[in-house]
PDB file of C-alpha atoms in Angstrom:
ATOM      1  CA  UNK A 148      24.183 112.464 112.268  1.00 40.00           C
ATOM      2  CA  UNK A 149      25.275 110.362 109.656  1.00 42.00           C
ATOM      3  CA  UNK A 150      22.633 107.320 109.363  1.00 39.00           C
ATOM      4  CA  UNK A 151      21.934 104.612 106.582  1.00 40.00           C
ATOM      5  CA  UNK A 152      20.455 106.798 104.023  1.00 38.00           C
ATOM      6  CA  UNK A 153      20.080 110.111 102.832  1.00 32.00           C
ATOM      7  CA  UNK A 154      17.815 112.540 100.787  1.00 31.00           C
ATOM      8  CA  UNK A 155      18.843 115.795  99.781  1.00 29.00           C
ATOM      9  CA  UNK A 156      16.764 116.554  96.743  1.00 28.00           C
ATOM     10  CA  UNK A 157      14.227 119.107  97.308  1.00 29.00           C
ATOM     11  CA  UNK A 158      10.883 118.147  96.094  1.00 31.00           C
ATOM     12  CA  UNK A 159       7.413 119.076  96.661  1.00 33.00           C
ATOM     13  CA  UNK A 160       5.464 117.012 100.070  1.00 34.00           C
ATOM     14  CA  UNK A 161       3.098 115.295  97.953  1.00 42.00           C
ATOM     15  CA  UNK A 162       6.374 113.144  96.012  1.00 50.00           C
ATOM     16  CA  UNK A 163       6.955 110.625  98.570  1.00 53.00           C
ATOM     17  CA  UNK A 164      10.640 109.046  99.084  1.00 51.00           C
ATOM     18  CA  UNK A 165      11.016 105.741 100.052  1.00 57.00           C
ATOM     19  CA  UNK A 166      14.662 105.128 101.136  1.00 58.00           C
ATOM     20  CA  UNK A 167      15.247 102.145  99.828  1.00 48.00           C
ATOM     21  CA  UNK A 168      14.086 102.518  96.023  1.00 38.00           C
ATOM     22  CA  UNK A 169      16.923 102.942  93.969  1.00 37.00           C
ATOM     23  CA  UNK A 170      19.785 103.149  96.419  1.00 56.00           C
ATOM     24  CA  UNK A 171      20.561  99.522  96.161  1.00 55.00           C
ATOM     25  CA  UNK A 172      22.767  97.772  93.581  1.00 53.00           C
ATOM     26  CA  UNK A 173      20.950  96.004  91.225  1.00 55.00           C
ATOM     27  CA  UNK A 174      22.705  92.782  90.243  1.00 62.00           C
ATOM     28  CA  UNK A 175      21.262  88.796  89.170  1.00 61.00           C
ATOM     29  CA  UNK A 176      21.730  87.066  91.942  1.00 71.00           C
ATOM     30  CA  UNK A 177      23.926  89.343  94.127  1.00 86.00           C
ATOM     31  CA  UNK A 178      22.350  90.272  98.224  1.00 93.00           C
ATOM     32  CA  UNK A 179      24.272  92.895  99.857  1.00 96.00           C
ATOM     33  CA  UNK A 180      24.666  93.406 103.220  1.00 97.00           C
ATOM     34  CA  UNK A 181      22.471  96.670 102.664  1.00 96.00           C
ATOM     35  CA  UNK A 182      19.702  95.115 100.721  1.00 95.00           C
ATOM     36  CA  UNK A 183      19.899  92.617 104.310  1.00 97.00           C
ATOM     37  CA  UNK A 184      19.664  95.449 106.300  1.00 96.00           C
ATOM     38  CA  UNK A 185      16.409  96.985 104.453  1.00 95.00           C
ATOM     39  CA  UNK A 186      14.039  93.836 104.390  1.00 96.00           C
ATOM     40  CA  UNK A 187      15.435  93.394 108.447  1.00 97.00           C
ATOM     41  CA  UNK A 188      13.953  97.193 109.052  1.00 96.00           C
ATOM     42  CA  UNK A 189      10.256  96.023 106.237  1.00 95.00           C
ATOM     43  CA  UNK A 190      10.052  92.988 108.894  1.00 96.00           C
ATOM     44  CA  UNK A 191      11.120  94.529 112.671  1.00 96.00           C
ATOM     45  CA  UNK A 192       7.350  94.967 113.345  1.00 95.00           C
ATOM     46  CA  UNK A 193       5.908  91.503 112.039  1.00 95.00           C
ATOM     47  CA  UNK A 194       8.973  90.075 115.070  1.00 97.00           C
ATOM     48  CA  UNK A 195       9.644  92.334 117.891  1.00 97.00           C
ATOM     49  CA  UNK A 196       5.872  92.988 119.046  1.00 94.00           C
ATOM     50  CA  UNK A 197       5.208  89.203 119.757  1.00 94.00           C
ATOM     51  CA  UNK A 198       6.781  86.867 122.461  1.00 95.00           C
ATOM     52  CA  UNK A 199       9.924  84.796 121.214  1.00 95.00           C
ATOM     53  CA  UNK A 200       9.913  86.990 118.051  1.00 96.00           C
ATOM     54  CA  UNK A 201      13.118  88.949 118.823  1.00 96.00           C
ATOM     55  CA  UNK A 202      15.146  85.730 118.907  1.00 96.00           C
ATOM     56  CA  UNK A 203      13.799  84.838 115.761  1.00 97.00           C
ATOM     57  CA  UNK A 204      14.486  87.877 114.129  1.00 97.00           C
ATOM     58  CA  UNK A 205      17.932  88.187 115.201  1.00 97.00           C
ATOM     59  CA  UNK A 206      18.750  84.378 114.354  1.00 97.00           C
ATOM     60  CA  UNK A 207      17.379  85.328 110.432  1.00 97.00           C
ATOM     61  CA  UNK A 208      19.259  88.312 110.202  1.00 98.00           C
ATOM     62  CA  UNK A 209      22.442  87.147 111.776  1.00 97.00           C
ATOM     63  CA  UNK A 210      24.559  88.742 109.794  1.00 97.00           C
ATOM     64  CA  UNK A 211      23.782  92.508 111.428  1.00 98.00           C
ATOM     65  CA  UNK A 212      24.677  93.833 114.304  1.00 98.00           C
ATOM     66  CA  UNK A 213      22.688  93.381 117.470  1.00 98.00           C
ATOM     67  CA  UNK A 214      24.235  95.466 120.285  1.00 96.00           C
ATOM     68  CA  UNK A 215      21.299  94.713 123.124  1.00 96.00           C
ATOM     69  CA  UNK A 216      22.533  97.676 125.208  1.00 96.00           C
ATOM     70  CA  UNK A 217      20.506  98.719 127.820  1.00 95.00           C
ATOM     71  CA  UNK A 218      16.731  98.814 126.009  1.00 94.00           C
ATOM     72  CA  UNK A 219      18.049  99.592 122.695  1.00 96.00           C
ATOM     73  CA  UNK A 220      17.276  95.987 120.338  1.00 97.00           C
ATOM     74  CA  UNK A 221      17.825  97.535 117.505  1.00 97.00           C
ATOM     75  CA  UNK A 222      19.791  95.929 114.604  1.00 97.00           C
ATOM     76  CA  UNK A 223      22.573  98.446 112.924  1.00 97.00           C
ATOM     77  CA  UNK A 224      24.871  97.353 110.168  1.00 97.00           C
ATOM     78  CA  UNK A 225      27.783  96.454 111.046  1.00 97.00           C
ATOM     79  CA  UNK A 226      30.134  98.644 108.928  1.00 97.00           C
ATOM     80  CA  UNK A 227      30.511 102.027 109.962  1.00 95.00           C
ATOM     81  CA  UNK A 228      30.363 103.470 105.971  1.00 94.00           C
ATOM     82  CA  UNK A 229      26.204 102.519 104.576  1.00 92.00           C
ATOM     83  CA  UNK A 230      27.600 102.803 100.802  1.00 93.00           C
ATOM     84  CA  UNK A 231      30.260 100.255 101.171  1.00 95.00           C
ATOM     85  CA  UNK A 232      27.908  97.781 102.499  1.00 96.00           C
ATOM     86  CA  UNK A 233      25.754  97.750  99.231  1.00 95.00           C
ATOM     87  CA  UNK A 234      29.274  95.931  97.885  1.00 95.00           C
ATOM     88  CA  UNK A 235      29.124  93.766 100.177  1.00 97.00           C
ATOM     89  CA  UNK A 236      28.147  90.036 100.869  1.00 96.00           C
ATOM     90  CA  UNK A 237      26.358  88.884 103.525  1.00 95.00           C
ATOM     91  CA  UNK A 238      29.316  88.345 105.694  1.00 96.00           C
ATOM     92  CA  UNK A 239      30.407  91.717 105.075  1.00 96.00           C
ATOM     93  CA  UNK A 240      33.465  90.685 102.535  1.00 96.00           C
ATOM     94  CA  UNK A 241      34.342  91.896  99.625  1.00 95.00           C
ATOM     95  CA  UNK A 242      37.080  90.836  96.745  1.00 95.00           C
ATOM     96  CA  UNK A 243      40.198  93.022  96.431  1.00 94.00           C
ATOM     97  CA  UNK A 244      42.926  92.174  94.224  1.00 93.00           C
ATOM     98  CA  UNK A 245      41.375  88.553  94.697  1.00 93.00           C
ATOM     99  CA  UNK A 246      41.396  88.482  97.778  1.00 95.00           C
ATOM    100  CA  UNK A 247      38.539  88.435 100.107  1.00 96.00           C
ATOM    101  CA  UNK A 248      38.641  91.001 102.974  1.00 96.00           C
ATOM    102  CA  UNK A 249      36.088  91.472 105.591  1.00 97.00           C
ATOM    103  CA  UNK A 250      34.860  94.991 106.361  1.00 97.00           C
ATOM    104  CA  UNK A 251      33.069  94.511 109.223  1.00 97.00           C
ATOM    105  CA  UNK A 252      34.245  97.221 111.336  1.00 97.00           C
ATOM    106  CA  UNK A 253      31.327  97.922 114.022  1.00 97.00           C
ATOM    107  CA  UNK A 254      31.581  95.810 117.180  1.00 96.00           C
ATOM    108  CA  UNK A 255      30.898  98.044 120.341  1.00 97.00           C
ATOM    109  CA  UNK A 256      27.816 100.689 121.593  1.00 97.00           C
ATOM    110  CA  UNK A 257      30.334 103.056 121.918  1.00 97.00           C
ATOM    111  CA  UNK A 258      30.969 103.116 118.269  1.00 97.00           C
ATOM    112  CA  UNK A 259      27.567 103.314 117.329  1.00 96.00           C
ATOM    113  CA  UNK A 260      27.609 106.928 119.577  1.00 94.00           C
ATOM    114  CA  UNK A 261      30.430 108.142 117.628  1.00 93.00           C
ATOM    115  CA  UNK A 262      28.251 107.642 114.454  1.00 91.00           C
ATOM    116  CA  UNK A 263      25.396 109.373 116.136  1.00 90.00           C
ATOM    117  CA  UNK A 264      22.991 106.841 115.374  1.00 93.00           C
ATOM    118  CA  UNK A 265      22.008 105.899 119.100  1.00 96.00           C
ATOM    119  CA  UNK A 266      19.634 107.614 120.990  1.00 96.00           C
ATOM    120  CA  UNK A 267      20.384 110.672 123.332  1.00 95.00           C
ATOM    121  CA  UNK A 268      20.123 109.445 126.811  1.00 92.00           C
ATOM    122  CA  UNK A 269      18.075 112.479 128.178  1.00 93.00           C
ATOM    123  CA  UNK A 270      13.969 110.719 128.190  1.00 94.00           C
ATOM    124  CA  UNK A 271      11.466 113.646 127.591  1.00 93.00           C
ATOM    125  CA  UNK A 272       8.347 111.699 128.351  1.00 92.00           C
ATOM    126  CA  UNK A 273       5.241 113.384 126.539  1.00 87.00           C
ATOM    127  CA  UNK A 274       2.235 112.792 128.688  1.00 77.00           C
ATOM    128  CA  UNK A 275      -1.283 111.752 127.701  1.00 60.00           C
ATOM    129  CA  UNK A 276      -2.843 114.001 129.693  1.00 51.00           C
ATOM    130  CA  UNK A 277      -3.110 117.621 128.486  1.00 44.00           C
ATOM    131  CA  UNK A 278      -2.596 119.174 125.566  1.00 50.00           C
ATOM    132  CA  UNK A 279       0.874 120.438 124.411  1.00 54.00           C
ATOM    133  CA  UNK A 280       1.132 124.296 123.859  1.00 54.00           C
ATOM    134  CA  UNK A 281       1.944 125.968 120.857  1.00 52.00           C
ATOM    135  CA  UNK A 282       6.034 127.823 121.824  1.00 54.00           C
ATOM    136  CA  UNK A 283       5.772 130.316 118.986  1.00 56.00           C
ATOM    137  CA  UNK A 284       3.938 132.167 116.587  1.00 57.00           C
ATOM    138  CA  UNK A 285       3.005 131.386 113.492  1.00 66.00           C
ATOM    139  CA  UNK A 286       1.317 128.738 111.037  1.00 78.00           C
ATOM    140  CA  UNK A 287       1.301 125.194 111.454  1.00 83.00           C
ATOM    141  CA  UNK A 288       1.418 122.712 108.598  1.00 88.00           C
ATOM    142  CA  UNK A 289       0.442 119.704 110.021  1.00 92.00           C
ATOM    143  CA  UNK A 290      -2.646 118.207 111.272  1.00 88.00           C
ATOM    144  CA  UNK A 291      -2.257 117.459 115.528  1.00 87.00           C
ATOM    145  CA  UNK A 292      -1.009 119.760 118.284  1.00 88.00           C
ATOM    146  CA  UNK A 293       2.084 121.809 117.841  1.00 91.00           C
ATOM    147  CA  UNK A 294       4.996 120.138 120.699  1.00 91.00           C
ATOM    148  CA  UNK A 295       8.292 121.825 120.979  1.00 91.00           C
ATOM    149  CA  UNK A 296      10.852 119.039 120.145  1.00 92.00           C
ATOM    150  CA  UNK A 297      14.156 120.008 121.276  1.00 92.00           C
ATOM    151  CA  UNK A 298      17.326 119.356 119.530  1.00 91.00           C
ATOM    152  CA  UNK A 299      19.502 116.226 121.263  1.00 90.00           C
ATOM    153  CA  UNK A 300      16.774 114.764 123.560  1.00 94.00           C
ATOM    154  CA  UNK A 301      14.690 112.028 123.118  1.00 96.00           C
ATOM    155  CA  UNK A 302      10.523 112.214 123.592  1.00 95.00           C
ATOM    156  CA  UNK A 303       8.631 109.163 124.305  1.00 95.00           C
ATOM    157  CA  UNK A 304       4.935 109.246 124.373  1.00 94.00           C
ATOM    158  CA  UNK A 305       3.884 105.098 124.887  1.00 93.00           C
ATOM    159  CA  UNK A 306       5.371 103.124 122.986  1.00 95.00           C
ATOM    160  CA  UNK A 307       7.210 105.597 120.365  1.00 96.00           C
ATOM    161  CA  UNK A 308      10.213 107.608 120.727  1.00 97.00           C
ATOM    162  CA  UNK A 309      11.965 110.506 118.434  1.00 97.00           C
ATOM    163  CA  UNK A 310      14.521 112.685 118.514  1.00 97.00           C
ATOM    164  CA  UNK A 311      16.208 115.209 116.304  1.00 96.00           C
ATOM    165  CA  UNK A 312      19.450 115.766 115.584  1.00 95.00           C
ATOM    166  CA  UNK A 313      21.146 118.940 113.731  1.00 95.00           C
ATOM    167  CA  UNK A 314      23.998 118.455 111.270  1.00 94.00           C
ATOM    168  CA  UNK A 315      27.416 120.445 111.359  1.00 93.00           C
ATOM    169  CA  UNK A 316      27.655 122.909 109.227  1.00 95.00           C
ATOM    170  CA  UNK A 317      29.911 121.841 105.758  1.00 94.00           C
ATOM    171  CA  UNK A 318      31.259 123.468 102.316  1.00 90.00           C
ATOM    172  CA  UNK A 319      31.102 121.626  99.328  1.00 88.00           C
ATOM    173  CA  UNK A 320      33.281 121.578  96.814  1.00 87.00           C
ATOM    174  CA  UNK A 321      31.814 124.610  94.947  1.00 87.00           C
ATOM    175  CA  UNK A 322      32.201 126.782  98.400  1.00 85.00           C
ATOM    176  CA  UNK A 323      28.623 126.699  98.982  1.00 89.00           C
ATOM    177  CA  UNK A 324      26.998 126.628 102.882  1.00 92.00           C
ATOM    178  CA  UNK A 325      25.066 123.029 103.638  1.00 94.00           C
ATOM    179  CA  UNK A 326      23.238 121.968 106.444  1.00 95.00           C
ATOM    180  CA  UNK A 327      20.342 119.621 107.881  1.00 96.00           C
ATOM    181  CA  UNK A 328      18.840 117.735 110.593  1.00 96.00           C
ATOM    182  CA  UNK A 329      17.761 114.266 111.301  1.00 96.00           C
ATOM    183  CA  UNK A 330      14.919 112.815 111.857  1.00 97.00           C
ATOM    184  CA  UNK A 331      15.156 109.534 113.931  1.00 97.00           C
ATOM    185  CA  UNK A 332      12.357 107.158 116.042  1.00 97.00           C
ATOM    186  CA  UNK A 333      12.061 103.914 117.549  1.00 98.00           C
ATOM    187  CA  UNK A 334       9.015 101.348 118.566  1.00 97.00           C
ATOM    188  CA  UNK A 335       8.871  99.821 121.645  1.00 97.00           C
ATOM    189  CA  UNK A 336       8.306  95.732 121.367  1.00 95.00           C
ATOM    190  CA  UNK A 337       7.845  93.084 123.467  1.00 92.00           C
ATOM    191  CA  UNK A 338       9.132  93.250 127.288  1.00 88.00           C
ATOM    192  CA  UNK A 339      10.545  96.823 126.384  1.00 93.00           C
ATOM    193  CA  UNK A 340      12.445  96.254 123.648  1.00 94.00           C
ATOM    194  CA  UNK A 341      13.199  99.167 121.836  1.00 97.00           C
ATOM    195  CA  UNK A 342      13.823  99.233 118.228  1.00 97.00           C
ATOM    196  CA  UNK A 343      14.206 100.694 114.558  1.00 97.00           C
ATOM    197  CA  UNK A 344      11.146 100.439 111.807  1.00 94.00           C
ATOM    198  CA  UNK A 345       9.671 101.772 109.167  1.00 95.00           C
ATOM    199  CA  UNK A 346       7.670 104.685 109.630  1.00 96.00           C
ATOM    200  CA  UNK A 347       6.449 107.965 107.342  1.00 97.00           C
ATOM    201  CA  UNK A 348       7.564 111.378 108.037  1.00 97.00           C
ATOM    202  CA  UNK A 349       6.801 114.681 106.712  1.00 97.00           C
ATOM    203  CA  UNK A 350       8.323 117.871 106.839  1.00 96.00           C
ATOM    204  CA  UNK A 351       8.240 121.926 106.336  1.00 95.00           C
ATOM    205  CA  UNK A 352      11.614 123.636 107.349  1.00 95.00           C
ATOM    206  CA  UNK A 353      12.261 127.418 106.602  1.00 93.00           C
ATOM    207  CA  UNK A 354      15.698 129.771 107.692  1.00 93.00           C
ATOM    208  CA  UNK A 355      16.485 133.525 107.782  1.00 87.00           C
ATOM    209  CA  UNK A 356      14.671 136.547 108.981  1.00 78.00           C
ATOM    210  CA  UNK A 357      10.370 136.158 109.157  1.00 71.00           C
ATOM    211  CA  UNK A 358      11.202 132.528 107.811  1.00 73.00           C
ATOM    212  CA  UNK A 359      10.849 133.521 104.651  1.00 78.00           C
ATOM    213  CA  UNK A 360      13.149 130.932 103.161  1.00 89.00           C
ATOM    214  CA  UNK A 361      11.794 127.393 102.680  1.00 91.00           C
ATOM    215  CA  UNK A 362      14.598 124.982 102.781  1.00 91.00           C
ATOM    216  CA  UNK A 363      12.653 121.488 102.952  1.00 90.00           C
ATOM    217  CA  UNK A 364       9.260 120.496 102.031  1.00 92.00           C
ATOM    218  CA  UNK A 365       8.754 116.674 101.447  1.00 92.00           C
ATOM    219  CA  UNK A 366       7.839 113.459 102.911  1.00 96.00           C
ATOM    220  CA  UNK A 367       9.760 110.101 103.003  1.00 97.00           C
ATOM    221  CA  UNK A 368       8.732 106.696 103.587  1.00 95.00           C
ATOM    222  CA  UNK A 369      11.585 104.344 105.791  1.00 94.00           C
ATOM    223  CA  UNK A 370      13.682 103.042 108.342  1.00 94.00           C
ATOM    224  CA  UNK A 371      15.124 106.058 110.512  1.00 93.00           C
ATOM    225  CA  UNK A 372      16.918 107.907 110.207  1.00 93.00           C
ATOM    226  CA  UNK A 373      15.308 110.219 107.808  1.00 96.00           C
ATOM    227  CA  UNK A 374      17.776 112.699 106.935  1.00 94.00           C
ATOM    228  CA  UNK A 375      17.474 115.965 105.422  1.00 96.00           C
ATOM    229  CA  UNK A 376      20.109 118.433 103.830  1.00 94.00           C
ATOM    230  CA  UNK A 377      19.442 122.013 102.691  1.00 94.00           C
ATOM    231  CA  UNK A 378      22.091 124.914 101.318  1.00 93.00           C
ATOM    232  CA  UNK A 379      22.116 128.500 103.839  1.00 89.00           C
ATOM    233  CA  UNK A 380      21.432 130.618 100.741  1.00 81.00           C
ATOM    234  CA  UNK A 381      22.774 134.448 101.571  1.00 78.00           C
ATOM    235  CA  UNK A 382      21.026 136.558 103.445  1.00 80.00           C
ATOM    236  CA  UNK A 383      19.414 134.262 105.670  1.00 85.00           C
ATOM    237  CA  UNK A 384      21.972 134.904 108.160  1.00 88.00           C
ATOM    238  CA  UNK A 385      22.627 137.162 111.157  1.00 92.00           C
ATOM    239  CA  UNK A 386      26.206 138.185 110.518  1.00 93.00           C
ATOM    240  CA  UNK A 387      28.403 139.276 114.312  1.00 95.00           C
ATOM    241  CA  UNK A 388      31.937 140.679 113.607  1.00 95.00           C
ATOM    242  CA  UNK A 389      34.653 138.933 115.579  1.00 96.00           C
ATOM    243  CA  UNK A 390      38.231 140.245 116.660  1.00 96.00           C
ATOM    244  CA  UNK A 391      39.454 139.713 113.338  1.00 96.00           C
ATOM    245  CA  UNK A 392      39.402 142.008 111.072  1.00 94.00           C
ATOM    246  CA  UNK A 393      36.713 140.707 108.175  1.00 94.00           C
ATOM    247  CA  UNK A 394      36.426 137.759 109.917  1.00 95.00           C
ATOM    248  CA  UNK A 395      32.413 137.242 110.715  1.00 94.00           C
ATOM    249  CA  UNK A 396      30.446 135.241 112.840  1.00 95.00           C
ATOM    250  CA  UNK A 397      27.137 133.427 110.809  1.00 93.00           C
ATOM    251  CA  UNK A 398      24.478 132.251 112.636  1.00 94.00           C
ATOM    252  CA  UNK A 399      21.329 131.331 110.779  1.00 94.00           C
ATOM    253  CA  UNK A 400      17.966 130.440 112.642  1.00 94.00           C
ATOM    254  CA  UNK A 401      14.617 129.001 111.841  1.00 93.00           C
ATOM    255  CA  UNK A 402      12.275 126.337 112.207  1.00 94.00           C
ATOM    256  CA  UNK A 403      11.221 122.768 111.168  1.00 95.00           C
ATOM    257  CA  UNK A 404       8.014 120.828 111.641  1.00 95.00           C
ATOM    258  CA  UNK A 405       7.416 117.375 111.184  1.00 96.00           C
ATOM    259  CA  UNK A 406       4.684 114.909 111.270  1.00 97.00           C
ATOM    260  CA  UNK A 407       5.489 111.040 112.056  1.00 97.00           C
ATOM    261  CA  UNK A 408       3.403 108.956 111.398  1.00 96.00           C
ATOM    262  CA  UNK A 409       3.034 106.826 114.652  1.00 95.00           C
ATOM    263  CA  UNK A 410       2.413 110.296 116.845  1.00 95.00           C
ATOM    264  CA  UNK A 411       0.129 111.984 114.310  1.00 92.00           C
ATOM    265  CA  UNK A 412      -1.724 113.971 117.468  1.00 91.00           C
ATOM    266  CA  UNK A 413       0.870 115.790 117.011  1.00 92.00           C
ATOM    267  CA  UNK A 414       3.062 118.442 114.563  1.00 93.00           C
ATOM    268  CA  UNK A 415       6.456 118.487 116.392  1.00 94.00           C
ATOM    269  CA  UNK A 416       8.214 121.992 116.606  1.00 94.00           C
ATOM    270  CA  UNK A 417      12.099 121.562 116.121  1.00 95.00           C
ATOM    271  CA  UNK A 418      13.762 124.948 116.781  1.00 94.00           C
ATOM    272  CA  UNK A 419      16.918 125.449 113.854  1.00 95.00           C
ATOM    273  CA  UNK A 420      20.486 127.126 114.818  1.00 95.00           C
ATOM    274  CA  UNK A 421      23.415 126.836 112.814  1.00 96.00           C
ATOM    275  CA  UNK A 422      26.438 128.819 112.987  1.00 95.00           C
ATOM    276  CA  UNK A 423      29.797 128.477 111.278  1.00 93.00           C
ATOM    277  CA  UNK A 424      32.703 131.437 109.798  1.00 92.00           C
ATOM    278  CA  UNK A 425      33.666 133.220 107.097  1.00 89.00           C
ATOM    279  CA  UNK A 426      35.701 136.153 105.868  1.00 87.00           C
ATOM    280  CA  UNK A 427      32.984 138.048 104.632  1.00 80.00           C
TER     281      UNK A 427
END
């Protein structure tokens, strides 16, 4: 999932990243579309959980994009690239050899999918009653009950949901293995409307055999998603041969748990499984 921010810097869980701070251009007098974007997702909270506070919302922040698809009420910008819009004025133009184009570019649900910043359609709903069991061995990090929290579905307990998403597996430029996962939630408002806030997460994510390799260890403070990148060092992965001759299959396993703020009863359990190729 590619959402609105991004930090890949591994840093200890007591620095705390707030998703916002320093990703914004900095210029007298100048309001991006981003910088729009961020003080919509400070104030969602202070609108959407009151009566006619939706409409009021939407009507200040115009300017984003406000699909109202089934019980989703989120606002999304409305360009499909998150660094472009910090160039960009409030009506989503921008000046190129003097003239002004618009870049607005999202306009449809369907789009938003293909960015992977909706919500999976498959409802886990976590119920009040009874305690969640632990579905493997091992330490937990986090204060609250361990939950399993599968990859691609989204959990609702009341009024909160999350969901997890797992990121394809990429080369950089200097041939080395990346991966991640994504941490995304929503809050449910007034007459059921669901929506994007900002919210604190922490996390402890380790890879290869035993777990012994800590990958991610750090909290950040923001609107979701809260995205997290790691490298798949060697030997944290289970090599398979395939038909070709040197040709392997890589799969690398392990295990992330997160605390969210808004469901602190509970440490969720995301199971990790990436798996890509390579000649040796």
């Amino acid at each position: 999932m590619k959402a609105y921010q991004s930090v890949s810097t591994r840093q200890g869980s007591d620095e705390v990243f707030n998703n916002d701070v320093n990703k914004t251009l900095c210029i007298d007098g100048f309001k991006s579309l981003y910088d729009i974007f961020v003080d919509a997702m400070r104030d969602a909270e202070s609108y959407y959980d009151r009566e006619g506070g939706y409409e009021e919302f939407k009507k200040k922040y115009a300017s984003l994009y406000f699909p109202e698809y089934g019980d989703d009420y989120s606002a999304y910008l409305p360009v499909s690239d998150p660094a472009l819009s910090k160039f960009l004025n409030s009506d989503g133009e921008i000046i190129i050899d003097g003239e002004t184009v618009n870049m607005k570019n999202i306009s449809t649900y369907e789009q938003l999918r293909e960015l992977g910043l909706t919500p999976p359609e498959e409802v886990v709903i976590i119920s009040d009653e009874g305690s969640p069991s632990n579905t493997r061995a091992g330490d937990v990090f986090f204060p609250g009950a361990p939950f399993q929290l599968l990859p691609d579905k989204t959990f609702q307990m009341n009024n909160r949901r999350i969901w997890v998403t797992l990121d394809d597996v990429t080369v950089d430029n200097n041939a080395r293995t990346k991966a991640g996962f994504d941490i995304c939630f929503r809050k449910k408002g007034f007459l059921g409307a669901w929506y994007n806030h900002w919210a604190l997460t922490k996390t402890y994510a380790h890879i290869g055999p035993q777990g012994l390799r800590v990958v991610d260890n750090k909290t950040i403070d923001g609107y979701s998603s809260h995205d997290h990148s790691f490298f798949l060092v060697n030997g944290t992965e289970i090599s398979t041969p395939t038909t070709t001759p040197g040709y392997y299959q890589k799969d690398v396993y392990g295990e992330a748990q997160i605390y969210y703020d808004a469901l602190r009863a509970y440490t969720f359990i995301v199971p990790l499984h990436y798996r890509f190729f390579r000649w040796w």
